[in-house]
Amino acid sequence: EDQVTQSPEALRLQEGESSSLNCSYTVSGLRGLFWYRQDPGKGPEFLFTLYSAGEEKEKERLKATLTKKESFLHITAPKPEDSATYLCAVQGGSEKLVFGKGTKLTVNP
Amino acid sequence: EPEVTQTPSHQVTQMGQEVILRCVPISNHLYFYWYRQILGQKVEFLVSFYNNEISEKSEIFDDQFSVERPDGSNFTLKIRSTKLEDSAMYFCASTAQQLATNEKLFFGSGTQLSVL
């Protein structure tokens, strides 16, 4: 069974304090690893898809990387508006995405 | 950027009643999905739909659930006889092509269903 574990569950940073979020996964035949941002009461907002180990993608202050067992979401010099829950999901040999519980990020000014 | 639209944003119903949750996927998209998120828990897959039929469903998606694309724009999720444990945020999602072909899966803002 495909599984995703995210850590930490919650993270508090000061504005400008860089850090990383972890997503560990087990999946039969990875077809894609997805990162989403979710604000309270809203739907997940797409950030990145990674397909193979060694791949990296960047968007503004965010950079996602992928190995054979885990993915990291690096946040460089975060701002308060980066506060959200970040979700990781994997797609294995089917149509569905399997999500982790997320990391709730709070960035204090 | 185009959006997936869901209505209503909140739905309150009595246990045993039927509810229909509505979604308007992005206009050129062909693959449609329903997910749900019980408060404090993970986002869970319910069903995928392509070419007017279900392509995959989870164990949660039992005989009480059904999906339909009644016209060229709407995609609905029906729960025939709601239970307390159906209370959750329900998300509709869509893509233009199959996932894993460099496609983004776009989610709507959700319908919060409360079963009393």
CSV table of C-alpha atoms in Angstrom, one decimal:
chain,number,residue,atom,x,y,z
A,1,GLU,CA,0.0,0.0,0.0
A,2,ASP,CA,1.3,3.5,-0.9
A,3,GLN,CA,2.2,5.6,2.1
A,4,VAL,CA,3.3,9.2,2.7
A,5,THR,CA,4.7,10.5,6.0
A,6,GLN,CA,5.5,14.2,6.4
A,7,SER,CA,7.6,15.8,9.0
A,8,PRO,CA,7.5,17.9,11.0
A,9,GLU,CA,3.8,18.2,11.7
A,10,ALA,CA,4.2,21.9,12.5
A,11,LEU,CA,7.0,24.3,12.0
A,12,ARG,CA,7.4,27.9,13.2
A,13,LEU,CA,9.9,30.1,11.5
A,14,GLN,CA,10.9,33.7,11.8
A,15,GLU,CA,10.7,35.7,8.6
A,16,GLY,CA,13.9,35.1,6.6
A,17,GLU,CA,14.8,31.9,8.5
A,18,SER,CA,15.2,29.2,5.8
A,19,SER,CA,14.2,25.6,6.5
A,20,SER,CA,13.1,22.3,4.9
A,21,LEU,CA,10.0,20.1,5.0
A,22,ASN,CA,10.3,16.4,4.6
A,23,CYS,CA,8.1,13.9,2.8
A,24,SER,CA,9.0,10.2,3.0
A,25,TYR,CA,7.2,7.8,0.8
A,26,THR,CA,6.7,4.2,-0.1
A,27,VAL,CA,5.0,3.5,-3.4
A,28,SER,CA,4.9,0.8,-6.0
A,29,GLY,CA,6.3,2.4,-9.1
A,30,LEU,CA,6.4,6.1,-8.6
A,31,ARG,CA,4.6,8.0,-11.4
A,32,GLY,CA,4.8,11.4,-9.7
A,33,LEU,CA,5.3,13.1,-6.4
A,34,PHE,CA,3.2,16.2,-5.9
A,35,TRP,CA,3.6,19.2,-3.6
A,36,TYR,CA,0.5,21.3,-2.8
A,37,ARG,CA,-0.1,24.3,-0.6
A,38,GLN,CA,-3.4,24.5,1.4
A,39,ASP,CA,-4.7,27.5,3.1
A,40,PRO,CA,-7.4,27.1,5.9
A,41,GLY,CA,-10.8,26.3,4.4
A,42,LYS,CA,-9.4,26.1,0.9
A,43,GLY,CA,-8.6,23.4,-1.7
A,44,PRO,CA,-5.0,22.3,-2.3
A,45,GLU,CA,-3.1,24.6,-4.6
A,46,PHE,CA,-0.6,22.9,-7.0
A,47,LEU,CA,3.1,23.7,-6.5
A,48,PHE,CA,5.2,21.1,-8.1
A,49,THR,CA,5.3,17.6,-9.6
A,50,LEU,CA,8.6,15.6,-9.5
A,51,TYR,CA,8.9,12.4,-11.5
A,52,SER,CA,12.4,10.9,-11.0
A,53,ALA,CA,15.2,10.9,-8.4
A,54,GLY,CA,17.5,13.8,-8.7
A,55,GLU,CA,14.9,16.1,-10.1
A,56,GLU,CA,14.5,19.6,-8.7
A,57,LYS,CA,12.0,22.3,-9.3
A,58,GLU,CA,11.8,25.9,-8.1
A,59,LYS,CA,9.2,28.5,-7.7
A,60,GLU,CA,9.9,31.8,-6.0
A,61,ARG,CA,11.2,31.0,-2.5
A,62,LEU,CA,10.4,27.3,-2.8
A,63,LYS,CA,12.5,24.4,-4.1
A,64,ALA,CA,11.4,20.8,-4.3
A,65,THR,CA,13.9,17.9,-4.6
A,66,LEU,CA,13.3,14.2,-4.9
A,67,THR,CA,15.3,11.0,-4.0
A,68,LYS,CA,14.2,7.4,-4.2
A,69,LYS,CA,12.7,7.5,-0.7
A,70,GLU,CA,11.9,11.1,0.1
A,71,SER,CA,11.3,14.6,-1.1
A,72,PHE,CA,12.2,17.9,0.5
A,73,LEU,CA,10.5,21.2,0.1
A,74,HIS,CA,13.1,23.9,0.9
A,75,ILE,CA,11.9,27.3,1.8
A,76,THR,CA,14.4,30.1,1.4
A,77,ALA,CA,14.0,33.4,3.4
A,78,PRO,CA,10.3,32.8,4.0
A,79,LYS,CA,7.7,35.6,4.4
A,80,PRO,CA,4.5,35.6,6.5
A,81,GLU,CA,2.5,35.0,3.4
A,82,ASP,CA,4.2,31.6,3.0
A,83,SER,CA,2.3,30.5,6.1
A,84,ALA,CA,0.1,27.5,5.1
A,85,THR,CA,-0.1,23.7,5.3
A,86,TYR,CA,2.1,22.0,2.7
A,87,LEU,CA,0.9,18.7,1.4
A,88,CYS,CA,2.9,16.0,-0.2
A,89,ALA,CA,1.2,13.3,-2.4
A,90,VAL,CA,2.4,10.4,-4.5
A,91,GLN,CA,0.9,8.7,-7.5
A,92,GLY,CA,1.7,5.0,-7.9
A,93,GLY,CA,0.2,2.6,-10.4
A,94,SER,CA,-3.3,4.0,-10.4
A,95,GLU,CA,-5.2,7.3,-10.9
A,96,LYS,CA,-5.3,8.3,-7.3
A,97,LEU,CA,-3.0,10.5,-5.3
A,98,VAL,CA,-2.1,9.4,-1.8
A,99,PHE,CA,-1.5,12.3,0.5
A,100,GLY,CA,0.4,12.9,3.7
A,101,LYS,CA,-1.1,14.7,6.7
A,102,GLY,CA,0.9,17.9,5.8
A,103,THR,CA,3.2,20.2,7.5
A,104,LYS,CA,1.7,23.4,9.0
A,105,LEU,CA,4.1,26.2,8.4
A,106,THR,CA,3.8,29.5,10.4
A,107,VAL,CA,6.2,32.3,9.5
A,108,ASN,CA,6.3,35.1,12.0
A,109,PRO,CA,7.2,38.7,11.0
B,1,GLU,CA,-5.6,31.1,-14.1
B,2,PRO,CA,-8.7,29.0,-14.8
B,3,GLU,CA,-10.4,27.5,-11.7
B,4,VAL,CA,-12.4,24.5,-10.7
B,5,THR,CA,-15.7,25.8,-9.2
B,6,GLN,CA,-17.7,24.0,-6.5
B,7,THR,CA,-21.1,24.8,-5.1
B,8,PRO,CA,-22.3,25.1,-2.5
B,9,SER,CA,-19.4,26.1,-0.3
B,10,HIS,CA,-21.3,24.8,2.8
B,11,GLN,CA,-24.0,22.2,3.0
B,12,VAL,CA,-25.8,21.1,6.1
B,13,THR,CA,-28.1,18.1,6.0
B,14,GLN,CA,-29.9,15.6,8.2
B,15,MET,CA,-28.7,12.1,8.5
B,16,GLY,CA,-30.4,9.9,6.0
B,17,GLN,CA,-31.0,12.7,3.5
B,18,GLU,CA,-29.6,12.8,0.0
B,19,VAL,CA,-27.1,15.5,-1.0
B,20,ILE,CA,-25.7,16.5,-4.4
B,21,LEU,CA,-22.4,18.3,-4.5
B,22,ARG,CA,-21.7,20.2,-7.7
B,23,CYS,CA,-18.5,21.0,-9.5
B,24,VAL,CA,-17.7,22.9,-12.8
B,25,PRO,CA,-14.2,21.6,-13.9
B,26,ILE,CA,-11.9,23.6,-16.0
B,27,SER,CA,-13.4,23.8,-19.5
B,28,ASN,CA,-11.0,21.8,-21.6
B,29,HIS,CA,-10.3,19.2,-18.9
B,30,LEU,CA,-11.3,15.5,-19.5
B,31,TYR,CA,-10.3,13.7,-16.2
B,32,PHE,CA,-12.3,14.4,-13.1
B,33,TYR,CA,-11.9,13.4,-9.5
B,34,TRP,CA,-13.5,13.7,-6.0
B,35,TYR,CA,-11.4,13.7,-2.9
B,36,ARG,CA,-12.5,14.4,0.7
B,37,GLN,CA,-10.8,15.6,3.9
B,38,ILE,CA,-12.3,14.9,7.3
B,39,LEU,CA,-11.3,17.6,9.8
B,40,GLY,CA,-7.7,17.1,10.9
B,41,GLN,CA,-7.1,14.1,8.6
B,42,LYS,CA,-5.5,13.4,5.3
B,43,VAL,CA,-7.0,14.3,1.9
B,44,GLU,CA,-8.5,11.0,0.6
B,45,PHE,CA,-9.2,9.8,-2.9
B,46,LEU,CA,-12.8,8.9,-3.6
B,47,VAL,CA,-13.3,8.4,-7.3
B,48,SER,CA,-11.9,9.2,-10.8
B,49,PHE,CA,-14.0,9.7,-13.9
B,50,TYR,CA,-13.2,9.8,-17.6
B,51,ASN,CA,-15.1,9.4,-20.8
B,52,ASN,CA,-18.4,9.2,-18.8
B,53,GLU,CA,-17.5,6.4,-16.6
B,54,ILE,CA,-15.7,5.7,-13.4
B,55,SER,CA,-12.1,4.7,-14.0
B,56,GLU,CA,-11.2,4.0,-10.4
B,57,LYS,CA,-12.8,4.2,-6.9
B,58,SER,CA,-11.7,3.8,-3.4
B,59,GLU,CA,-13.2,1.6,-0.7
B,60,ILE,CA,-14.9,4.7,0.7
B,61,PHE,CA,-16.9,5.0,-2.5
B,62,ASP,CA,-19.6,2.5,-1.7
B,63,ASP,CA,-23.1,2.1,-3.1
B,64,GLN,CA,-24.3,5.2,-1.3
B,65,PHE,CA,-22.1,7.3,-3.6
B,66,SER,CA,-22.5,8.1,-7.3
B,67,VAL,CA,-21.0,10.5,-9.8
B,68,GLU,CA,-22.4,12.0,-12.9
B,69,ARG,CA,-21.5,14.4,-15.7
B,70,PRO,CA,-25.1,15.4,-16.6
B,71,ASP,CA,-24.0,17.9,-19.3
B,72,GLY,CA,-20.8,19.3,-20.8
B,73,SER,CA,-19.8,21.4,-17.9
B,74,ASN,CA,-21.0,20.0,-14.6
B,75,PHE,CA,-19.7,17.1,-12.5
B,76,THR,CA,-21.7,15.9,-9.5
B,77,LEU,CA,-21.2,13.7,-6.5
B,78,LYS,CA,-24.4,12.3,-4.9
B,79,ILE,CA,-24.6,10.7,-1.5
B,80,ARG,CA,-27.9,8.9,-1.3
B,81,SER,CA,-28.4,8.5,2.4
B,82,THR,CA,-25.9,10.6,4.4
B,83,LYS,CA,-24.3,9.3,7.6
B,84,LEU,CA,-22.6,11.3,10.4
B,85,GLU,CA,-19.2,10.0,9.2
B,86,ASP,CA,-19.8,11.6,5.8
B,87,SER,CA,-19.2,15.0,7.3
B,88,ALA,CA,-16.0,16.3,5.6
B,89,MET,CA,-14.7,18.8,3.1
B,90,TYR,CA,-15.3,17.4,-0.4
B,91,PHE,CA,-12.9,18.5,-3.2
B,92,CYS,CA,-13.5,18.3,-6.9
B,93,ALA,CA,-10.4,18.2,-9.1
B,94,SER,CA,-9.6,18.0,-12.8
B,95,THR,CA,-6.9,17.6,-15.4
B,96,ALA,CA,-6.6,17.9,-19.1
B,97,GLN,CA,-4.7,14.7,-19.6
B,98,GLN,CA,-3.9,11.6,-17.5
B,99,LEU,CA,-1.8,12.3,-14.5
B,100,ALA,CA,1.9,11.4,-14.8
B,101,THR,CA,2.0,13.1,-18.2
B,102,ASN,CA,3.4,16.3,-16.8
B,103,GLU,CA,-0.1,17.4,-15.8
B,104,LYS,CA,-1.3,19.5,-12.9
B,105,LEU,CA,-4.2,18.4,-10.9
B,106,PHE,CA,-6.3,21.4,-10.1
B,107,PHE,CA,-8.6,21.4,-7.0
B,108,GLY,CA,-11.7,23.4,-6.3
B,109,SER,CA,-12.2,25.3,-3.0
B,110,GLY,CA,-14.4,22.5,-1.6
B,111,THR,CA,-17.8,21.9,-0.2
B,112,GLN,CA,-18.0,21.6,3.6
B,113,LEU,CA,-20.6,18.9,4.3
B,114,SER,CA,-22.1,18.7,7.8
B,115,VAL,CA,-24.4,15.8,8.6
B,116,LEU,CA,-26.4,16.3,11.7
